[in-house]
mmCIF file of C-alpha atoms in Angstrom:
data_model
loop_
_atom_site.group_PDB
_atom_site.id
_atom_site.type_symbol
_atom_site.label_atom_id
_atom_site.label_comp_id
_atom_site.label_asym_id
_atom_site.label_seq_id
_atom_site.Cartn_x
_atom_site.Cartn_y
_atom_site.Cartn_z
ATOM 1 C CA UNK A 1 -9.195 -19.523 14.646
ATOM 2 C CA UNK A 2 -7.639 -22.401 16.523
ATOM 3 C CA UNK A 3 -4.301 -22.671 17.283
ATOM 4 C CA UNK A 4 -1.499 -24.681 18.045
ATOM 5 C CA UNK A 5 2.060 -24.195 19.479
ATOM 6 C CA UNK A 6 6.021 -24.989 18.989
ATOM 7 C CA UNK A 7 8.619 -24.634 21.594
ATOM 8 C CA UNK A 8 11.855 -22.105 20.130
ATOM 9 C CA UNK A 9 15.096 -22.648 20.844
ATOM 10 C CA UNK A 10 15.099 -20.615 24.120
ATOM 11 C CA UNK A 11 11.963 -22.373 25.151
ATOM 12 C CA UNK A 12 9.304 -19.709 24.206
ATOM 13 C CA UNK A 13 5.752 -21.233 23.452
ATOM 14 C CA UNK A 14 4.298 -19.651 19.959
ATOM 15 C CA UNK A 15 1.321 -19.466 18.475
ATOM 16 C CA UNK A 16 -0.291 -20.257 15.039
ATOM 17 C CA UNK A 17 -3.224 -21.429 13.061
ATOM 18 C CA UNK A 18 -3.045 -23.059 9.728
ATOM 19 C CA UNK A 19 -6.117 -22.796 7.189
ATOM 20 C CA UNK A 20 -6.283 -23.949 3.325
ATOM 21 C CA UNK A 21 -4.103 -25.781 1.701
ATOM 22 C CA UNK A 22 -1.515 -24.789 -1.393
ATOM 23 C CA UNK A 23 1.284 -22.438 -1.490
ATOM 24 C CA UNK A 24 1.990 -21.009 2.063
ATOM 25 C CA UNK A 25 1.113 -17.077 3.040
ATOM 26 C CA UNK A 26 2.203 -16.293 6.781
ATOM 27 C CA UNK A 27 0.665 -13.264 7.911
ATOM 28 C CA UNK A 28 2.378 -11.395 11.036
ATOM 29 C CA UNK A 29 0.477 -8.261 12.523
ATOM 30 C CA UNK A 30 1.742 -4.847 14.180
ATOM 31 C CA UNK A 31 3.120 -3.823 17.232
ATOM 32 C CA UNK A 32 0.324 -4.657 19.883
ATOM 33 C CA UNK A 33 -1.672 -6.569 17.564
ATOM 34 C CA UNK A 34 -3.247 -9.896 17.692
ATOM 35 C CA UNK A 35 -2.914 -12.450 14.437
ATOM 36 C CA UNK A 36 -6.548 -13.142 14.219
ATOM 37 C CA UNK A 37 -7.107 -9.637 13.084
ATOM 38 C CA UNK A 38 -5.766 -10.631 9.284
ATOM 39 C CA UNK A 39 -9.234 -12.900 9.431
ATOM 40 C CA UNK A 40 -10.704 -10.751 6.324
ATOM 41 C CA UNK A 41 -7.158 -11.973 4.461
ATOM 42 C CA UNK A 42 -7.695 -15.895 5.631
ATOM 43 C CA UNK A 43 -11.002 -16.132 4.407
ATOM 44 C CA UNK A 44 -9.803 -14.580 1.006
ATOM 45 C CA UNK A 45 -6.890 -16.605 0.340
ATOM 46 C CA UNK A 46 -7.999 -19.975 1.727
ATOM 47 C CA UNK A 47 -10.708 -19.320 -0.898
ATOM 48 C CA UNK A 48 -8.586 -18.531 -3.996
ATOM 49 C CA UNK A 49 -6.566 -21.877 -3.053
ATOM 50 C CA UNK A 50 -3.748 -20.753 -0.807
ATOM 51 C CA UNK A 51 -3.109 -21.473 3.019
ATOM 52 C CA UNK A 52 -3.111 -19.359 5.135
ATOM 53 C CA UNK A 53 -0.938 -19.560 7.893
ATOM 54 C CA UNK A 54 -1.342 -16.399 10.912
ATOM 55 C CA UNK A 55 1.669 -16.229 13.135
ATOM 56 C CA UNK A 56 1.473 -14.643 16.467
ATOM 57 C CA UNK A 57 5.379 -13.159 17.068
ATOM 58 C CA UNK A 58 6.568 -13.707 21.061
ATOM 59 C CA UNK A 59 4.335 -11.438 23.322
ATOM 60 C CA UNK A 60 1.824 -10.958 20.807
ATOM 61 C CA UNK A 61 -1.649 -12.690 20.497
ATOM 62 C CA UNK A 62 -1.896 -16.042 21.841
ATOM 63 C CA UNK A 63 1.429 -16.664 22.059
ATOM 64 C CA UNK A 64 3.647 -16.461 25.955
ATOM 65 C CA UNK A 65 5.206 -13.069 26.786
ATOM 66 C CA UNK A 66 9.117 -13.776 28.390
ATOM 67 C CA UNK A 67 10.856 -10.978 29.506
ATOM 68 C CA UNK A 68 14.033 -11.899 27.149
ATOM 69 C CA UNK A 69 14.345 -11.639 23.497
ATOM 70 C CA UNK A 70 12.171 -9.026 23.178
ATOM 71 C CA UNK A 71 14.517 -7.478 20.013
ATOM 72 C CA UNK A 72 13.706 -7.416 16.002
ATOM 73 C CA UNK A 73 16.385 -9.525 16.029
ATOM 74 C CA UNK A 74 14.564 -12.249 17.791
ATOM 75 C CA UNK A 75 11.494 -11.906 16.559
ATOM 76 C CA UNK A 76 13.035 -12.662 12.935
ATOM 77 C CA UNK A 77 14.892 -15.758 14.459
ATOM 78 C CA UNK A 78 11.428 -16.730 15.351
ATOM 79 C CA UNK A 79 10.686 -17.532 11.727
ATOM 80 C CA UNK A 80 12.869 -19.899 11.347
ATOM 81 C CA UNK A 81 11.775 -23.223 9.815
ATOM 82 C CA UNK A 82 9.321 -22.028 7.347
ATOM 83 C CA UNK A 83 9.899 -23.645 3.681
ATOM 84 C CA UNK A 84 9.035 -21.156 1.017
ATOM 85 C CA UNK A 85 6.136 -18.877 2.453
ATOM 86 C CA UNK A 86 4.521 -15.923 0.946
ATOM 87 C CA UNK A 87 5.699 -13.406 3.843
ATOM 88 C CA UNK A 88 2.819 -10.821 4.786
ATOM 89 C CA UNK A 89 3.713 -8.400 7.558
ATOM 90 C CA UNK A 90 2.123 -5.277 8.957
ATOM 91 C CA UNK A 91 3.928 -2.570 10.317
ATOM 92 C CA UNK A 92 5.967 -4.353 13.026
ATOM 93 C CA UNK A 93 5.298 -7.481 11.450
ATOM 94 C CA UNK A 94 7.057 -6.307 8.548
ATOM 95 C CA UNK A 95 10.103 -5.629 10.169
ATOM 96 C CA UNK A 96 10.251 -8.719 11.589
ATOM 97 C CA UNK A 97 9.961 -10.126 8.412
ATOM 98 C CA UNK A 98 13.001 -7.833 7.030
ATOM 99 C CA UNK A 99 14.883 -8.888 10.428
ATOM 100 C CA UNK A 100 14.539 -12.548 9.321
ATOM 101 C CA UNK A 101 15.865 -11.523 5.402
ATOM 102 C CA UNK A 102 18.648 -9.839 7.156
ATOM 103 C CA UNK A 103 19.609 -12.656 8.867
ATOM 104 C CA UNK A 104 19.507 -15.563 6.735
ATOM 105 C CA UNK A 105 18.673 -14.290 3.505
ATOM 106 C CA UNK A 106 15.934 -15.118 0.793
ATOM 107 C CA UNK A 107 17.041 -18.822 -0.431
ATOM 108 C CA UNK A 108 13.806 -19.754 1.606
ATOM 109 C CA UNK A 109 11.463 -17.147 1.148
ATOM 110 C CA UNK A 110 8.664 -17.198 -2.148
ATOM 111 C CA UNK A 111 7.748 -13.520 -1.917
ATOM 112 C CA UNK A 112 7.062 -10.763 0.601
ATOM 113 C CA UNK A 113 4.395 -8.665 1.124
ATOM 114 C CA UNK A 114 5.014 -5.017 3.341
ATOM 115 C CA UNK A 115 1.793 -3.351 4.786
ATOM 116 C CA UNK A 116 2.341 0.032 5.613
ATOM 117 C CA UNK A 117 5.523 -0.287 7.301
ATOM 118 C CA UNK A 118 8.559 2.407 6.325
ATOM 119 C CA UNK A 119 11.933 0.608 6.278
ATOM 120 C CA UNK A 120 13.250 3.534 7.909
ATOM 121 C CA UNK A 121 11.170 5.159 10.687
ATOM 122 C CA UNK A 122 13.139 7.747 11.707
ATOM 123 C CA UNK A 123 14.114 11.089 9.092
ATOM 124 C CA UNK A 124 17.662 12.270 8.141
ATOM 125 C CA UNK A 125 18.766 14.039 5.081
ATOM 126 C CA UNK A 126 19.007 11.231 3.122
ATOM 127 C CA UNK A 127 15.368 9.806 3.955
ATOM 128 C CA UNK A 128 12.104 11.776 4.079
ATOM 129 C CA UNK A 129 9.867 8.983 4.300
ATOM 130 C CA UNK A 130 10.105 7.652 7.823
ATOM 131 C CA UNK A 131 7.100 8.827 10.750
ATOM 132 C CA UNK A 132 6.216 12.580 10.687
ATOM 133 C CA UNK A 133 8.182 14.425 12.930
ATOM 134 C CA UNK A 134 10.010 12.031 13.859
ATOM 135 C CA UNK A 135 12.920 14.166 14.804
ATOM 136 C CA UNK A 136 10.799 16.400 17.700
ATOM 137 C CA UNK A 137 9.171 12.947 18.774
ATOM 138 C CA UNK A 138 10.618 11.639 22.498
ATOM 139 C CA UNK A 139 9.988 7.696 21.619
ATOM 140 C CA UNK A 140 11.308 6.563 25.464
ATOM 141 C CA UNK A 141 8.054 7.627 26.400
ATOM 142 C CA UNK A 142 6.220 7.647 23.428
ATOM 143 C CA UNK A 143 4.167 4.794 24.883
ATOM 144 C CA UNK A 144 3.155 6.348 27.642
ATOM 145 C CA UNK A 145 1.673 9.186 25.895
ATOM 146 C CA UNK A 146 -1.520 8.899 23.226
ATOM 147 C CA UNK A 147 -1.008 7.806 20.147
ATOM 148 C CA UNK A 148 -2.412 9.000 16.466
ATOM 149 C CA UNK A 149 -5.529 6.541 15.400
ATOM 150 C CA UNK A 150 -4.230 4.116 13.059
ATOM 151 C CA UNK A 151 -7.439 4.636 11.351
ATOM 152 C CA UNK A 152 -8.316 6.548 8.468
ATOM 153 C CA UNK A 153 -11.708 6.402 9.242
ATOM 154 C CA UNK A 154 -14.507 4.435 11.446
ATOM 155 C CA UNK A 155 -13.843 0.547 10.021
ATOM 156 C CA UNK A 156 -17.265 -1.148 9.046
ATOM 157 C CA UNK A 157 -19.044 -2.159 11.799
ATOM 158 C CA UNK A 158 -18.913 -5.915 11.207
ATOM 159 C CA UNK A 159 -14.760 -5.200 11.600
ATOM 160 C CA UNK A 160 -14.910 -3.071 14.862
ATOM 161 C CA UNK A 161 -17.001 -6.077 16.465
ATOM 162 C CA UNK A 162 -15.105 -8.907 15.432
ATOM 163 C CA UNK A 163 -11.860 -6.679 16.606
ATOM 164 C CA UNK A 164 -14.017 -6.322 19.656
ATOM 165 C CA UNK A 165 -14.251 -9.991 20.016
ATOM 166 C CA UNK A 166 -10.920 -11.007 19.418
ATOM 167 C CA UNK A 167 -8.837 -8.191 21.890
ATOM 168 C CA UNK A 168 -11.637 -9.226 24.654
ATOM 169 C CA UNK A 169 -10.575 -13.251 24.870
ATOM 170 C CA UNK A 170 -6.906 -12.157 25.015
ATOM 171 C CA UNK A 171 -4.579 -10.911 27.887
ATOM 172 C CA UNK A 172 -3.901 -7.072 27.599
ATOM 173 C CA UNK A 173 -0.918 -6.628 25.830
ATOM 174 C CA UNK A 174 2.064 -5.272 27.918
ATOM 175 C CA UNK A 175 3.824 -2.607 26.782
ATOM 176 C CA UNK A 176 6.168 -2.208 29.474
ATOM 177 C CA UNK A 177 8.218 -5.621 28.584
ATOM 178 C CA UNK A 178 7.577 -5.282 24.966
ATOM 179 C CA UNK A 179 8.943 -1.436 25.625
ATOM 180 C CA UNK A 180 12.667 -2.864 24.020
ATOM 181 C CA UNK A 181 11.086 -4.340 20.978
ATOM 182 C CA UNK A 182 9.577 -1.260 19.929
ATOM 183 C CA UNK A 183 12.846 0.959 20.907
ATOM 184 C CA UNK A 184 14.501 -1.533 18.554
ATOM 185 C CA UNK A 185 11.616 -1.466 15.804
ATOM 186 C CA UNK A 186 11.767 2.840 15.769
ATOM 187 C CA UNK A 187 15.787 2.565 15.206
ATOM 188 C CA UNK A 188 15.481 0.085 13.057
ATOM 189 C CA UNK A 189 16.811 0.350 9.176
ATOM 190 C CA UNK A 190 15.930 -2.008 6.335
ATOM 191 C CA UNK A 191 17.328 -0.510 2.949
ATOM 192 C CA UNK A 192 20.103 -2.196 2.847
ATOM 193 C CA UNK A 193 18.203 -5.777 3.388
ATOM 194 C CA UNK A 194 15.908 -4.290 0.623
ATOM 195 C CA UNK A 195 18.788 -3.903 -1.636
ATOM 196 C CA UNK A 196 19.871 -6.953 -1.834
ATOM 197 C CA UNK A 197 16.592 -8.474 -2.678
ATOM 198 C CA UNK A 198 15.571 -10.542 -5.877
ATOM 199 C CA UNK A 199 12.663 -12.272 -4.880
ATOM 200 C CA UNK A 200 9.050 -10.203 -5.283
ATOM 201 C CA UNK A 201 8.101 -7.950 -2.688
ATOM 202 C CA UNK A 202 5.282 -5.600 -2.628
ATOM 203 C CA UNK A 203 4.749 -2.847 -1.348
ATOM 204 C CA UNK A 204 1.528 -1.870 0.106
ATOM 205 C CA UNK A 205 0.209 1.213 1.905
ATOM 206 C CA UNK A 206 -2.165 3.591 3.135
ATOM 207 C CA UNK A 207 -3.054 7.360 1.095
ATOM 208 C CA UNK A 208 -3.915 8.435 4.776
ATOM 209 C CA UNK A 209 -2.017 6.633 7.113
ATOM 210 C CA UNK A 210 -0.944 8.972 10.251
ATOM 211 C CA UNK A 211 2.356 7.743 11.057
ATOM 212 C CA UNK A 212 4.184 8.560 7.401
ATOM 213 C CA UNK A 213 3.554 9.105 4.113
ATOM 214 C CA UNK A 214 2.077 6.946 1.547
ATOM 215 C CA UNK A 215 5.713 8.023 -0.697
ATOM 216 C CA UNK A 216 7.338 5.178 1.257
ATOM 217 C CA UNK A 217 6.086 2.424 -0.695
ATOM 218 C CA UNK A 218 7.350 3.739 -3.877
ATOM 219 C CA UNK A 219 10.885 5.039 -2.406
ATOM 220 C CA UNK A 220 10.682 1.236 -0.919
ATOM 221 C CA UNK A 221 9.956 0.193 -3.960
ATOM 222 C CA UNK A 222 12.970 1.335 -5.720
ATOM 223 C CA UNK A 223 15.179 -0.053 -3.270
ATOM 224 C CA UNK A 224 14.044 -3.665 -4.165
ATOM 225 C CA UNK A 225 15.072 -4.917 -7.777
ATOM 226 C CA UNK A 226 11.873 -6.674 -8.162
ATOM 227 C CA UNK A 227 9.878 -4.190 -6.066
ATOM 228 C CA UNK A 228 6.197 -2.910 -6.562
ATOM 229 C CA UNK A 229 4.260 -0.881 -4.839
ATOM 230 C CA UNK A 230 0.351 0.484 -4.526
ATOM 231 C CA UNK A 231 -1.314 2.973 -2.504
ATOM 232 C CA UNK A 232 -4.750 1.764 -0.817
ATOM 233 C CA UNK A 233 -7.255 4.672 -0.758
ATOM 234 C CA UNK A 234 -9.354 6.237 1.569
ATOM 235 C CA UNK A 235 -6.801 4.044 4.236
ATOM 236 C CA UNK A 236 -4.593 4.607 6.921
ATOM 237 C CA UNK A 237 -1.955 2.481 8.856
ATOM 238 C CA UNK A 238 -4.091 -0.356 9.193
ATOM 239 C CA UNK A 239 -4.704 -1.049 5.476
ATOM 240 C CA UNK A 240 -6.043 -5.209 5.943
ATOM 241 C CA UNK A 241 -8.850 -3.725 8.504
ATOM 242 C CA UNK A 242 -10.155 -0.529 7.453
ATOM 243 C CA UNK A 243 -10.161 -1.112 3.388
ATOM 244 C CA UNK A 244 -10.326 -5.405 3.569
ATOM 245 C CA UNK A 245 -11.642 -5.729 0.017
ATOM 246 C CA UNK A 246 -8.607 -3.605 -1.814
ATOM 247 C CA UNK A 247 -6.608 -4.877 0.152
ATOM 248 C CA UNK A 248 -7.318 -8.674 -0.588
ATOM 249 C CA UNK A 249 -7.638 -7.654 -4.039
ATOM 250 C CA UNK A 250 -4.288 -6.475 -4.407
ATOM 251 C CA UNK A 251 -2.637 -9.157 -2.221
ATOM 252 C CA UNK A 252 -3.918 -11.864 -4.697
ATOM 253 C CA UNK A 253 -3.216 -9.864 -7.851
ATOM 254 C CA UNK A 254 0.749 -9.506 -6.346
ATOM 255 C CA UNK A 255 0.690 -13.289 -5.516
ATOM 256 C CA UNK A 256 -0.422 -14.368 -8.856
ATOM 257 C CA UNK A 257 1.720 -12.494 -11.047
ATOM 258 C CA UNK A 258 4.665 -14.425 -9.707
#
């Protein structure tokens, strides 16, 4: 993909690539994770007639790493300027998404799509769908320890290489400034954003995924007043890579039925 840049208000270069023309679908990836890895999603979309446009979020991807702003609050602020996108975000990516709805509402937004991301990571009484165990889990050093698979299984081989490709021509990503962010992200809770949605949003998520259950999307779901929701077989946390076709195939049914 090639990219290009634009200077935010507290002079942070960011990073994104525009494919396709037609109705707008930004696509923001995980905690960690590089843009370029929704390529399976580009290729589908600029082909039904959309563009597709893949965001890098500060620190992520191509885009700089500062040692400030490093908050979901930022990272939605980050999105402003967009005119009535599709909003696709995995995991992280779709809480930066809900940080942005938050904070300046839906007048500008088409639709959103959640991969695999619980709007409420940790568990209480009131909310059984967040990460498992969350409540015996010590998250200041949770990043210094190792961390569940996000897979469900081995992705196709064609996948794991062109991941391969695309984490070797980019700087290791630093989880000690980014540390914060993901702080932020774990504490982090959407449902009353989600409540006060009208525009689509779908929900979509992984039967397997190891960090919570597949039940989120639907609880999710019922949050929204135009929610849906499906469950992606035979796939875990990173839904886009390890089941591509389903995936696509569901993202383009959603964005045609509205």
């Amino acid at each position: 993909m090639d990219f290009h840049f634009f200077t935010t208000d507290d002079q942070v270069k960011l990073a994104y690539s525009v494919q396709g023309t037609g109705i707008p679908i930004v696509f923001l990836a995980g905690y960690g994770a590089p843009g370029e890895l929704w390529f399976s999603q580009v290729q589908a979309c600029v082909k039904a007639g959309f563009q597709a446009i893949v965001f890098d979020r500060r620190s992520h991807g191509n885009s700089e790493n500062p040692a400030f702003g490093q908050s979901m609050q930022r990272h939605g602020q980050d999105l402003l300027g967009l005119v009535k996108p599709i909003l696709v975000g995995q995991s992280m990516g779709a809480s930066a998404v809900f940080s942005y709805l938050k904070q300046y509402g839906e007048e500008n937004v088409s639709s959103v799509i959640d991969v695999d991301q619980t709007p409420k990571i940790l568990n209480d009484d009131n909310w059984k769908h967040g990460m498992y165990n969350s409540e015996k889990i010590d998250f200041e050093n949770y990043l210094n320890q190792k961390h569940p698979s996000p897979f469900y299984k081995r992705v196709p081989v064609n996948v794991f290489f062109r991941m391969l490709m695309i984490n070797r021509k980019l700087s290791k990503f630093d989880f000690v400034s980014t540390k914060p962010l993901f702080l932020d992200h774990i504490h982090s809770d959407w449902r009353q954003t989600l409540e006060k949605l009208t525009i689509p949003i779908l929900f979509l998520a992984g039967a397997h995924s190891p960090m919570w259950p597949a039940s989120h999307a639907e609880a999710a779901a019922k949050l929204c007043s135009n929610g849906k929701y499906y469950i992606v077989e035979k796939a875990g946390h990173a839904v886009n890579l390890e089941q591509s076709k389903a995936s696509n195939q569901e993202i383009l049914r959603f964005i045609r039925s509205i």
